[in-house]
Coordinates of C-alpha atoms in Angstrom, one line a residue:
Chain A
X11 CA 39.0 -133.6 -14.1
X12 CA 36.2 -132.4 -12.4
X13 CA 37.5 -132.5 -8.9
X14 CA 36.3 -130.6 -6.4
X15 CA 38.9 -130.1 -3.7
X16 CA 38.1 -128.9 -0.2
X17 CA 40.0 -125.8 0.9
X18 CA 40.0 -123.8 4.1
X19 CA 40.7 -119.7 3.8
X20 CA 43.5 -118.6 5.8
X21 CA 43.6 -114.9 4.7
X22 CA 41.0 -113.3 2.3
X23 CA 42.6 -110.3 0.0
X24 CA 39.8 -108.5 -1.6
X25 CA 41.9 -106.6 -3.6
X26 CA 42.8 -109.4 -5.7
X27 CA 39.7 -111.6 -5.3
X28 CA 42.1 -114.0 -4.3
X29 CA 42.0 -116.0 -0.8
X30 CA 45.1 -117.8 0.8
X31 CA 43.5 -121.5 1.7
X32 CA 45.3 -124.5 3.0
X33 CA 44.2 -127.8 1.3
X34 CA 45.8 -131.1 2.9
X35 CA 48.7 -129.0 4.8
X36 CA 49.3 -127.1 1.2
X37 CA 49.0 -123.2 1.0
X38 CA 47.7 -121.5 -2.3
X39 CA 46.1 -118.2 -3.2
X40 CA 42.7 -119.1 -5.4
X41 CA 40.3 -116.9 -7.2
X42 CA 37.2 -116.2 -5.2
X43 CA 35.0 -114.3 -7.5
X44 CA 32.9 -116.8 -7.9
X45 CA 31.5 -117.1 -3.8
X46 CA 32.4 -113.7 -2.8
X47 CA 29.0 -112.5 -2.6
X48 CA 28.1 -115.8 -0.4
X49 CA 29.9 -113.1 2.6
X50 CA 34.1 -115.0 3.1
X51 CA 35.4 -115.3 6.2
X52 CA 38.5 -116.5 7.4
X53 CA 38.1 -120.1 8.7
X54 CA 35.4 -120.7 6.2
X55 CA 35.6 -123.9 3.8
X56 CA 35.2 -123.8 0.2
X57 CA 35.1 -126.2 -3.0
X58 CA 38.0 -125.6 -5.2
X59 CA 38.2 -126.7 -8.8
X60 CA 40.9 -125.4 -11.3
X61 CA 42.2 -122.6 -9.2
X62 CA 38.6 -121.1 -8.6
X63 CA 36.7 -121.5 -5.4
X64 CA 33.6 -122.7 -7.1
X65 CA 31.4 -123.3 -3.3
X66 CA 31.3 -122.4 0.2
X67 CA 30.3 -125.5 2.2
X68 CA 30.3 -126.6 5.7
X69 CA 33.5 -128.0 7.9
X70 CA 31.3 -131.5 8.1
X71 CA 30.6 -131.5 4.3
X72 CA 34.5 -130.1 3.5
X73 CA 35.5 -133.6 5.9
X74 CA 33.5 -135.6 3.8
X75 CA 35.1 -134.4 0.6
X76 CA 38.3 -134.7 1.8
X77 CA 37.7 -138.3 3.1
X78 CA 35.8 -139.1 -0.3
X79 CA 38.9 -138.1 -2.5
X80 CA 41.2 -140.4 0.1
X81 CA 39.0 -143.4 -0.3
X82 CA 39.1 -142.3 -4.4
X83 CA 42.7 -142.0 -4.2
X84 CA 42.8 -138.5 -5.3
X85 CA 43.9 -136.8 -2.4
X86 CA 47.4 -137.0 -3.9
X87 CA 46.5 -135.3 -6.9
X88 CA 44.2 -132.9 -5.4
X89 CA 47.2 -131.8 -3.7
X90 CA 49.9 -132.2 -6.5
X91 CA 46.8 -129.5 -8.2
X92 CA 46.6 -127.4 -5.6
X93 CA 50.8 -127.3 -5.5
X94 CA 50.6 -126.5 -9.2
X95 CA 48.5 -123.4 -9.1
X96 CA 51.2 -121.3 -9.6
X97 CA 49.6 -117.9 -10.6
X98 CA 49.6 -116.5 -6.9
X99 CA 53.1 -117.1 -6.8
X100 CA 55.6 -114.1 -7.3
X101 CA 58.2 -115.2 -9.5
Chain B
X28 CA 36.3 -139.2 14.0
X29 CA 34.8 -138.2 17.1
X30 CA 31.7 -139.5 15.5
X31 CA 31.4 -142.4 13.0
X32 CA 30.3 -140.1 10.0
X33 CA 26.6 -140.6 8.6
X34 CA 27.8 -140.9 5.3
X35 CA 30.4 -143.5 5.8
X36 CA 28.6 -145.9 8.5
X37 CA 28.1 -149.0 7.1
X38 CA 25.6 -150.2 8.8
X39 CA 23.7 -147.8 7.3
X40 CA 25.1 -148.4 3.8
X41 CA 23.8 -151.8 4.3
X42 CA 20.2 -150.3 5.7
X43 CA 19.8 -148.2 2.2
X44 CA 20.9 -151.6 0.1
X45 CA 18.3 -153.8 1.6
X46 CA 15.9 -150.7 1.0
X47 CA 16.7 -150.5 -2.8
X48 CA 16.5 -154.7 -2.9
X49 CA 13.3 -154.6 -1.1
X50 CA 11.4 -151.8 -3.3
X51 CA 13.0 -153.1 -6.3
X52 CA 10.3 -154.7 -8.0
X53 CA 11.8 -158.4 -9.1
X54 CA 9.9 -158.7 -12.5
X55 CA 11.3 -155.5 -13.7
X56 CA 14.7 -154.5 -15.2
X57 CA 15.8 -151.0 -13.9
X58 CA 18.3 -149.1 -16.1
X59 CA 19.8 -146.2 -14.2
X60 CA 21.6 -143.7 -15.7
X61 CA 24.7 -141.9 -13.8
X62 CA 25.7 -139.2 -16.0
X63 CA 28.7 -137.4 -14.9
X64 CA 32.2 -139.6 -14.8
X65 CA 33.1 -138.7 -11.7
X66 CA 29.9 -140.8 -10.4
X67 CA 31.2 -143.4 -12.7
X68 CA 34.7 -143.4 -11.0
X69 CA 33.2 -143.7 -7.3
X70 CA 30.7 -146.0 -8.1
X71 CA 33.4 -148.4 -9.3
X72 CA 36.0 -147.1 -6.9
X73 CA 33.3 -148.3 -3.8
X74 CA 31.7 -151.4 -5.7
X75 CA 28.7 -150.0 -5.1
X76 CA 27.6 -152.3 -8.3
X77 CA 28.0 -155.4 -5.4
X78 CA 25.1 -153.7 -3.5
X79 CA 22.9 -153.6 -5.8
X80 CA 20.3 -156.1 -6.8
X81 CA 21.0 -157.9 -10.3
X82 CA 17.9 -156.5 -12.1
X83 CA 18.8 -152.7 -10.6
X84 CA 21.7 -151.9 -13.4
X85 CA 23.5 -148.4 -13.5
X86 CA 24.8 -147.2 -17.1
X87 CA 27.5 -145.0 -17.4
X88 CA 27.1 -141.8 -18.8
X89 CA 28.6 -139.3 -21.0
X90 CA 29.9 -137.0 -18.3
X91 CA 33.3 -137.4 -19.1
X92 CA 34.5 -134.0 -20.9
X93 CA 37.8 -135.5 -22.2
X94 CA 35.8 -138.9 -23.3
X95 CA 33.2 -136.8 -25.5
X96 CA 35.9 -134.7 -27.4
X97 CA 35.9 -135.9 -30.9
X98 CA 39.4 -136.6 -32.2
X99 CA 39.4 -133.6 -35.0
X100 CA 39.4 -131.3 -32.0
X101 CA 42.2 -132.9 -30.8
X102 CA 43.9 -132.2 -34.1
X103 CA 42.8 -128.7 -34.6
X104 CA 44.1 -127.8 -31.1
X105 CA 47.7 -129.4 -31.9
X106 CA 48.0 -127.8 -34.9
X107 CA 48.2 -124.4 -32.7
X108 CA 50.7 -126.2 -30.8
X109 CA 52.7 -126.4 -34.3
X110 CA 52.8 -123.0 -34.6
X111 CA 56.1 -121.4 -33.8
X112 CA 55.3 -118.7 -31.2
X113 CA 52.6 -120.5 -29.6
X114 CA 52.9 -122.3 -25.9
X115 CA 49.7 -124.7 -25.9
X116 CA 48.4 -125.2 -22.7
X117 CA 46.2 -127.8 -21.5
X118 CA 45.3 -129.9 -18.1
X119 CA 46.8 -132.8 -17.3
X120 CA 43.4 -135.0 -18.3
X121 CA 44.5 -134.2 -22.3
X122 CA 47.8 -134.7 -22.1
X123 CA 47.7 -138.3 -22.8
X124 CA 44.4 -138.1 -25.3
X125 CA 45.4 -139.4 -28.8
X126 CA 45.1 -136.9 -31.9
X127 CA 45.4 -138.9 -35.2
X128 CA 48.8 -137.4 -34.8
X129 CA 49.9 -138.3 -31.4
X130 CA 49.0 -137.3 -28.0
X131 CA 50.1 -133.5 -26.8
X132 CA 52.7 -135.1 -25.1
X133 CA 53.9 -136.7 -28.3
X134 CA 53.7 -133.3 -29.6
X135 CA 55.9 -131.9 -27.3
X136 CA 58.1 -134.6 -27.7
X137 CA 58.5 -133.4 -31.4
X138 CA 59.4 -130.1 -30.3
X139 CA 55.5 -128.0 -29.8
X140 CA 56.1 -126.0 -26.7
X141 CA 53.1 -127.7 -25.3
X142 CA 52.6 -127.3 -21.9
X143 CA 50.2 -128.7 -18.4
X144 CA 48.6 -126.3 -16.5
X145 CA 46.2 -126.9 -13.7
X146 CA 44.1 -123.6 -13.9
X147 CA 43.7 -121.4 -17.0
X148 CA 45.1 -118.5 -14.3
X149 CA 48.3 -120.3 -15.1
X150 CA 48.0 -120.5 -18.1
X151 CA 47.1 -116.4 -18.6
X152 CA 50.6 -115.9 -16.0
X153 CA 52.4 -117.8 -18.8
X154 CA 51.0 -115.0 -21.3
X155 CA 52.1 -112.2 -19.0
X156 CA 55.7 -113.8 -18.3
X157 CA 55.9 -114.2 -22.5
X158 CA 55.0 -111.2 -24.3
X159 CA 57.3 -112.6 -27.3
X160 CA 55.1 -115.7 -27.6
X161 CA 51.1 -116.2 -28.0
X162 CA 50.0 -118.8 -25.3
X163 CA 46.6 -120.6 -26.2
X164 CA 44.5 -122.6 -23.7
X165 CA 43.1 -125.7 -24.9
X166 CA 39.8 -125.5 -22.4
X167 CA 37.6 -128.5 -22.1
X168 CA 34.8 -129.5 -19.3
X169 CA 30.9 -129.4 -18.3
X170 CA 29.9 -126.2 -16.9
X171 CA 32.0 -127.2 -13.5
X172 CA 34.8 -125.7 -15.1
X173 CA 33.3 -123.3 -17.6
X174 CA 33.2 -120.8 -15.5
X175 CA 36.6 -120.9 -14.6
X176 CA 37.8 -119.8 -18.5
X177 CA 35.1 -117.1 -18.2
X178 CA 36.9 -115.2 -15.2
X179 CA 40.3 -116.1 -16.6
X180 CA 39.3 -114.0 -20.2
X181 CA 37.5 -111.4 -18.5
X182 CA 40.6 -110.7 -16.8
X183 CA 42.8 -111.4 -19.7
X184 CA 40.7 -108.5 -21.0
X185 CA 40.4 -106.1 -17.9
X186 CA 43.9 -106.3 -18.0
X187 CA 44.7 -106.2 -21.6
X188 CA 46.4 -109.3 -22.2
X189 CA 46.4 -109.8 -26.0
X190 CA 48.7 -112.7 -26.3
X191 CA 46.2 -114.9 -24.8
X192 CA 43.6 -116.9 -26.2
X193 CA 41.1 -119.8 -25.4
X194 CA 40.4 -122.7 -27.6
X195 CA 37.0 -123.2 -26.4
X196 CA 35.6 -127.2 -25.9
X197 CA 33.4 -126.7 -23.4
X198 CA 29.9 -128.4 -23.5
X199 CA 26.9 -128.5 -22.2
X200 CA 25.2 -131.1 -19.8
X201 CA 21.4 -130.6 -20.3
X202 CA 21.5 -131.1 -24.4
X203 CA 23.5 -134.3 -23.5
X204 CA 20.9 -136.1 -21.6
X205 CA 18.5 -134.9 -24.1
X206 CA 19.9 -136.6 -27.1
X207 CA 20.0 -140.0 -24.5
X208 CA 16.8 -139.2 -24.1
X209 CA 15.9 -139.2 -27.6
X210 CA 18.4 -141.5 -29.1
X211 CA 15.9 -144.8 -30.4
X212 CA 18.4 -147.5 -28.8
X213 CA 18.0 -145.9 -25.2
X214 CA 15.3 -147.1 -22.9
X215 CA 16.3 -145.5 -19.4
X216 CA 14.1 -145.2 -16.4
X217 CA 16.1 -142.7 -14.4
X218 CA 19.1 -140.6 -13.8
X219 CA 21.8 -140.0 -11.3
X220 CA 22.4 -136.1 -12.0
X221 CA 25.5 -134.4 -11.8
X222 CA 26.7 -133.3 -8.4
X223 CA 29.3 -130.3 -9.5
X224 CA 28.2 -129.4 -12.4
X225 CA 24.6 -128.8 -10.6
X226 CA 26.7 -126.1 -8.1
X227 CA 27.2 -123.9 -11.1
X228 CA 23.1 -124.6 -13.1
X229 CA 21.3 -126.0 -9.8
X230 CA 18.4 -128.3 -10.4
X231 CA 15.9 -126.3 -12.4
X232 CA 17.8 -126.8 -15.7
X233 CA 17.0 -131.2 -15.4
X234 CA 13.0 -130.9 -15.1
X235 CA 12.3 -131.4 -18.6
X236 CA 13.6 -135.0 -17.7
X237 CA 10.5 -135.1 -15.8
X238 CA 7.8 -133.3 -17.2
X239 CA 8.4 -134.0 -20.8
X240 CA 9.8 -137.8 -20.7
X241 CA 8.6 -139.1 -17.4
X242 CA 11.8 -140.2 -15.9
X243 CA 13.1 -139.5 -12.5
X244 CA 16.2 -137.7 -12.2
X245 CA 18.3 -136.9 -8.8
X246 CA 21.0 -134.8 -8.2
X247 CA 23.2 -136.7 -6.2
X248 CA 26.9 -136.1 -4.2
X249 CA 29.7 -138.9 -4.3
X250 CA 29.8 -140.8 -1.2
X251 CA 28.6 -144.4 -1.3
X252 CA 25.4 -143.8 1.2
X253 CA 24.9 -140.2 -1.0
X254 CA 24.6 -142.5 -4.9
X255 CA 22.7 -145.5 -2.9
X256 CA 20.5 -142.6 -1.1
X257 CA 19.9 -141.2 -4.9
X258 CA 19.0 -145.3 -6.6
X259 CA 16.5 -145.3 -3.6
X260 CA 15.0 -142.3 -4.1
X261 CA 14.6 -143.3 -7.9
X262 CA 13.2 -146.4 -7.1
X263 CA 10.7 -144.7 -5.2
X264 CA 9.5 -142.3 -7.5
X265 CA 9.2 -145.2 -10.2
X266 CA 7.2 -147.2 -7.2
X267 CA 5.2 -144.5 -6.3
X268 CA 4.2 -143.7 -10.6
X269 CA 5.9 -140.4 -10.3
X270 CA 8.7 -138.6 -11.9
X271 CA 10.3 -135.3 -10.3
X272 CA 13.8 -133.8 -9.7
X273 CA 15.0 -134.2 -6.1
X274 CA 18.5 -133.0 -5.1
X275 CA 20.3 -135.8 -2.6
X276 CA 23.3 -133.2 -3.0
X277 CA 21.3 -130.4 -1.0
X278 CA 24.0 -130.0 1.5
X279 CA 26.5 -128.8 -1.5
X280 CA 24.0 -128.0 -4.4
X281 CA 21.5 -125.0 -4.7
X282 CA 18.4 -125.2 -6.2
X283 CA 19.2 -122.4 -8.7
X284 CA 23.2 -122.6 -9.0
X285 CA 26.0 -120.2 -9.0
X286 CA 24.4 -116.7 -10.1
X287 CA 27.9 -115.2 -10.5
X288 CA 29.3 -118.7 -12.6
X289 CA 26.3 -118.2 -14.7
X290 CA 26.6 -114.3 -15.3
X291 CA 30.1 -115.0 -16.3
X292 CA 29.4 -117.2 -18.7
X293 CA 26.8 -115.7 -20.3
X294 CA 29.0 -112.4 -20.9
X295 CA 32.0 -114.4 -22.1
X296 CA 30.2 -117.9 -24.3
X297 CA 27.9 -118.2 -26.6
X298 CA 25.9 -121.6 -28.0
X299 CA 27.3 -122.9 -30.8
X300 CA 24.7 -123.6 -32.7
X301 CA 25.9 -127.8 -33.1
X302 CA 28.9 -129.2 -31.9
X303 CA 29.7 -133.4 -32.3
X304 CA 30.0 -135.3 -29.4
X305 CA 32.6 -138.8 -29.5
X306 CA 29.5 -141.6 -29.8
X307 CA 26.7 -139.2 -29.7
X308 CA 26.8 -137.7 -33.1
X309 CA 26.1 -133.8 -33.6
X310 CA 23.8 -132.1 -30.9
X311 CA 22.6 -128.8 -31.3
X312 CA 23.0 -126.2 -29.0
X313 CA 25.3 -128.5 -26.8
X314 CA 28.3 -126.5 -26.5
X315 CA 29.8 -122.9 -26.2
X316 CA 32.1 -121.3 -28.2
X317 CA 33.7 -117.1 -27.1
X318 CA 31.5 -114.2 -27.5
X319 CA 31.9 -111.4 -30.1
X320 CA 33.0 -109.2 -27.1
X321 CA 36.1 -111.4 -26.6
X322 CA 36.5 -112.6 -30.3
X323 CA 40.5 -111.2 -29.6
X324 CA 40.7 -114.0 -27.4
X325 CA 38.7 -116.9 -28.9
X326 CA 41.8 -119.0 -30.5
X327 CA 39.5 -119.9 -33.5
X328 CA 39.0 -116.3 -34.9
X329 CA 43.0 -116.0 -34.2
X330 CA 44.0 -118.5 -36.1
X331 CA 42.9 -120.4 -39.3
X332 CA 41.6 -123.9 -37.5
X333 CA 41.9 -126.5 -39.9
X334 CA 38.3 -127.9 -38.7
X335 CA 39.0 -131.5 -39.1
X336 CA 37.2 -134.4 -38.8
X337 CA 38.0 -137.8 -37.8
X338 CA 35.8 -141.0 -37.6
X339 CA 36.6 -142.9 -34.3
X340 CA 38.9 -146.2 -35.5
X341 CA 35.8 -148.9 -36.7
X342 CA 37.0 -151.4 -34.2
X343 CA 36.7 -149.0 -31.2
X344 CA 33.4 -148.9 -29.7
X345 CA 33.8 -145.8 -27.6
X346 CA 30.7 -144.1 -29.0
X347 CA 28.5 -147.5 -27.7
X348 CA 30.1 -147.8 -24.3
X349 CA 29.6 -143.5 -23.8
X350 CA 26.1 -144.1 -24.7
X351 CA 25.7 -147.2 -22.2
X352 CA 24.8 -149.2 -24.8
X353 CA 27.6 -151.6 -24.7
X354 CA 29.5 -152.4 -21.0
X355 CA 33.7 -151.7 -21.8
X356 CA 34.2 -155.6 -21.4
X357 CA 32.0 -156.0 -24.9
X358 CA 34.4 -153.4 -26.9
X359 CA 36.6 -155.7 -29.0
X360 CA 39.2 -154.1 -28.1
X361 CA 38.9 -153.7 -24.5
X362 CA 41.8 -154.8 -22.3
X363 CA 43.7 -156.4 -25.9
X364 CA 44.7 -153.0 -28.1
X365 CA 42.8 -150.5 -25.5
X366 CA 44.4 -150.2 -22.4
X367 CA 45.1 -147.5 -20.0
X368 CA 49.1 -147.9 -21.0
X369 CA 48.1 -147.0 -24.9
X370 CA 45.1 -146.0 -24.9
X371 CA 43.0 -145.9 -28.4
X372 CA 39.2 -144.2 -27.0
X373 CA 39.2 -141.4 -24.6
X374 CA 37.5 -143.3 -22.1
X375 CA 40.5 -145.7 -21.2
X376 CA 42.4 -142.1 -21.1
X377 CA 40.4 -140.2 -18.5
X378 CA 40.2 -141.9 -14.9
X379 CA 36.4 -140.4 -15.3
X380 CA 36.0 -142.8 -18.3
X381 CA 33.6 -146.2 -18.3
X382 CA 36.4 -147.8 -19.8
X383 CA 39.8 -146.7 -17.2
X384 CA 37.7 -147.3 -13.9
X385 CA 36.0 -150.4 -15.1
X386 CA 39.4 -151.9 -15.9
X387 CA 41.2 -150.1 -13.1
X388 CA 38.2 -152.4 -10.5
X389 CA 37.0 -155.1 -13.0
X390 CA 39.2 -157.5 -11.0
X391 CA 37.1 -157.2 -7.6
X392 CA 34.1 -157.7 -10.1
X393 CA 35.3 -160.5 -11.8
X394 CA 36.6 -161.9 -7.9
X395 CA 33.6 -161.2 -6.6
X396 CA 32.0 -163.7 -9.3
X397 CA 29.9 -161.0 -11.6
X398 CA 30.6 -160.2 -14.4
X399 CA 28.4 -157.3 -14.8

């Protein structure tokens, strides 16, 4: 439930405050809003929980995450989450 | 790894383990308290219990949202999803989380349009794509996920969404630990905080821990080396006669939070002034409910909510185990009636709960000869 999923932005869009990040080879937009006056780049890493980005944090703490929810056995459903945000996508 | 990772290298695993055995003084019992489940779920996941000296025990917490929602709440959500032009939506966590009448998904098996979603977002695109029918979000979770509804009604409202509301279970961390605190049967000596929901409230909101009941309490991230890091830096602080917040979590965590989580939750929640917590009883203050300036959105001014409450079956222990007070081998019903296939208390449901990840692991306790 609480999961925090590591993301990397691929493309910000500011109009939307949503960002385009790729979690575990898997491309959704997310809201932003709650980091976006932390300064986005693209290429930056961010903790994602239920859609939002809810944290920036570094590439070495976004590997640990990400090797955390493997050894946890969530990386599956980090990813079957991230596959399910379906509010970025155009029907 | 080009490197072998700090956190992950056993050797210095081991280094921090001998560190806690050696400090830990042997005449004395430690009780340790990780609050938030997903703690729980690594700590088992790792068998970090192994590493620890015998008289250095860790009790589990209440930080499980789904494992703290009495069962009337449960009830009062379904009996939206009843309704004929209402799609329920909830995560995937409730969807197996017994009402007195059946689970959501038994719900939906009766015929409720009841539906998973994995971000409220989702859940307001289903209110856009339906204008006919009224979508309600069941919403649960610490202030992790809080702020998430927040952002989803202020754009429900921004963009004048009216067949959308929340059914608001969120709750609060702080008042939690304060009625462990309090509660006559709990004699703690320290706490593991929270590691996400300390992103959104940072660390300031845990010093009355210290300054009013003594105990040291440390913010701490979910690797193995991060939690044993945390014990040690407890089991200083007791050594050493003092009691502060530290945050282990720094890397992640900032001392003061999420300024724009916490804006949008003061503009969209309010306190309720009591809300009852599965095992710990009504605690004031401990939960929010939707503002007046979104009462068109708050589920419970939009529909009469029956407001029912159920006692916990007497057999199940759930409130006990929540509170620490019993281990999830010592419910009678653990492992016989209560298992992760039916589940009767919410924490066999959640993987975050006491009960799923000590019976999900007990067998590499039990194998490894403890049954702790």
């Amino acid at each position: 439930m609480c999961l925090a999923i590591p993301g990397q932005i691929v493309a910000l869009e500011p109009e939307t405050h949503l960002a385009l990040v790729e979690v575990l080879g898997v491309r959704r937009r997310v809201n932003v809003d709650l980091v976006w006056d932390e300064g986005l780049r693209e290429g930056d890493w961010v903790l994602i929980h239920v859609g939002f980005a809810l944290s920036k944090v570094s590439e070495q703490e976004a590997a640990a995450q990400l090797r955390l929810l493997e050894a946890l056995g969530e990386d599956e459903q980090a990813m079957e989450e991230v596959r399910g945000y379906l509010f970025d996508v155009a029907e | 790894m080009r490197y072998v990772d700090e956190l992950r290298d056993p050797r210095l695993i081991r280094a921090v383990a001998a560190e806690i055995a050696r400090l830990a003084d042997p005449d004395r019992h430690y009780r340790i308290m990780e609050v938030c489940g997903g703690h729980t779920h690594a700590i088992y996941r790792h068998g970090l219990v192994e590493l620890l000296p015998p008289n250095v025990e860790l009790i589990h917490g209440p930080g499980c949202p789904v494992c703290v929602l009495p069962m009337g709440r449960i009830d009062d959500g379904l009996a939206l999803a009843e309704q004929p032009n209402v799609i329920f939506t909830a995560f995937g966590d409730m969807m197996r989380v017994p009402g007195r009448r059946g689970t959501p998904l038994e719900y939906r098996a009766r015929g409720a349009d009841v539906r998973m979603v994995y971000s409220p977002l989702d859940a307001l695109k289903l209110a856009q794509a339906h204008p006919e029918k009224h979508v309600v979000f069941f919403a649960i979770g610490f202030e992790t996920t809080a702020p998430s509804t927040a952002l989803t009604l202020q754009k429900a409202k921004a963009l004048g969404i009216r067949n959308f509301s929340v059914f608001c279970n969120h709750v609060l961390i702080v008042p939690a630990i304060r009625a462990i605190l309090d509660s006559p049967d709990m004699r703690l000596d320290g706490f593991i905080g929270p590691g996400h929901v300390s992103t959104v409230i940072g660390c300031r909101p845990y010093l009355f821990v210290a300054r009013d009941y003594g105990k040291p309490l440390v913010v701490s991230g979910f690797e193995p080396l991060d939690i044993l890091q945390s014990i040690l830096m407890i089991l200083r602080q007791l050594a050493e006669g003092r009691a502060e917040v530290e945050n282990q979590y720094s890397r992640v965590v900032p001392w003061d939070g999420n300024r724009a989580a916490l804006a949008a939750m003061a503009e969209v929640f309010e306190l309720r002034p009591y809300f009852e917590w599965r095992g710990l009883g009504f605690i004031s203050q401990s939960a929010l409910k939707i503002s007046e300036a979104y009462a068109d959105w708050d589920a419970e001014r939009q529909f009469d909510v029956p407001g029912v409450r159920v006692t916990d079956p007497k057999a199940a222990q759930c409130g006990e185990v929540l509170k620490g007070v019993l281990k999830p081998p010592q419910c009678k019903l653990f492992g016989r009636e209560c298992t992760p296939e039916h589940p009767i208390g919410a924490l066999m449901v959640s993987n975050e709960g006491a009960c799923a990840a000590y019976y999900h692991y007990v067998h590499r306790l039990a194998a490894a000869g403890r049954d702790d």
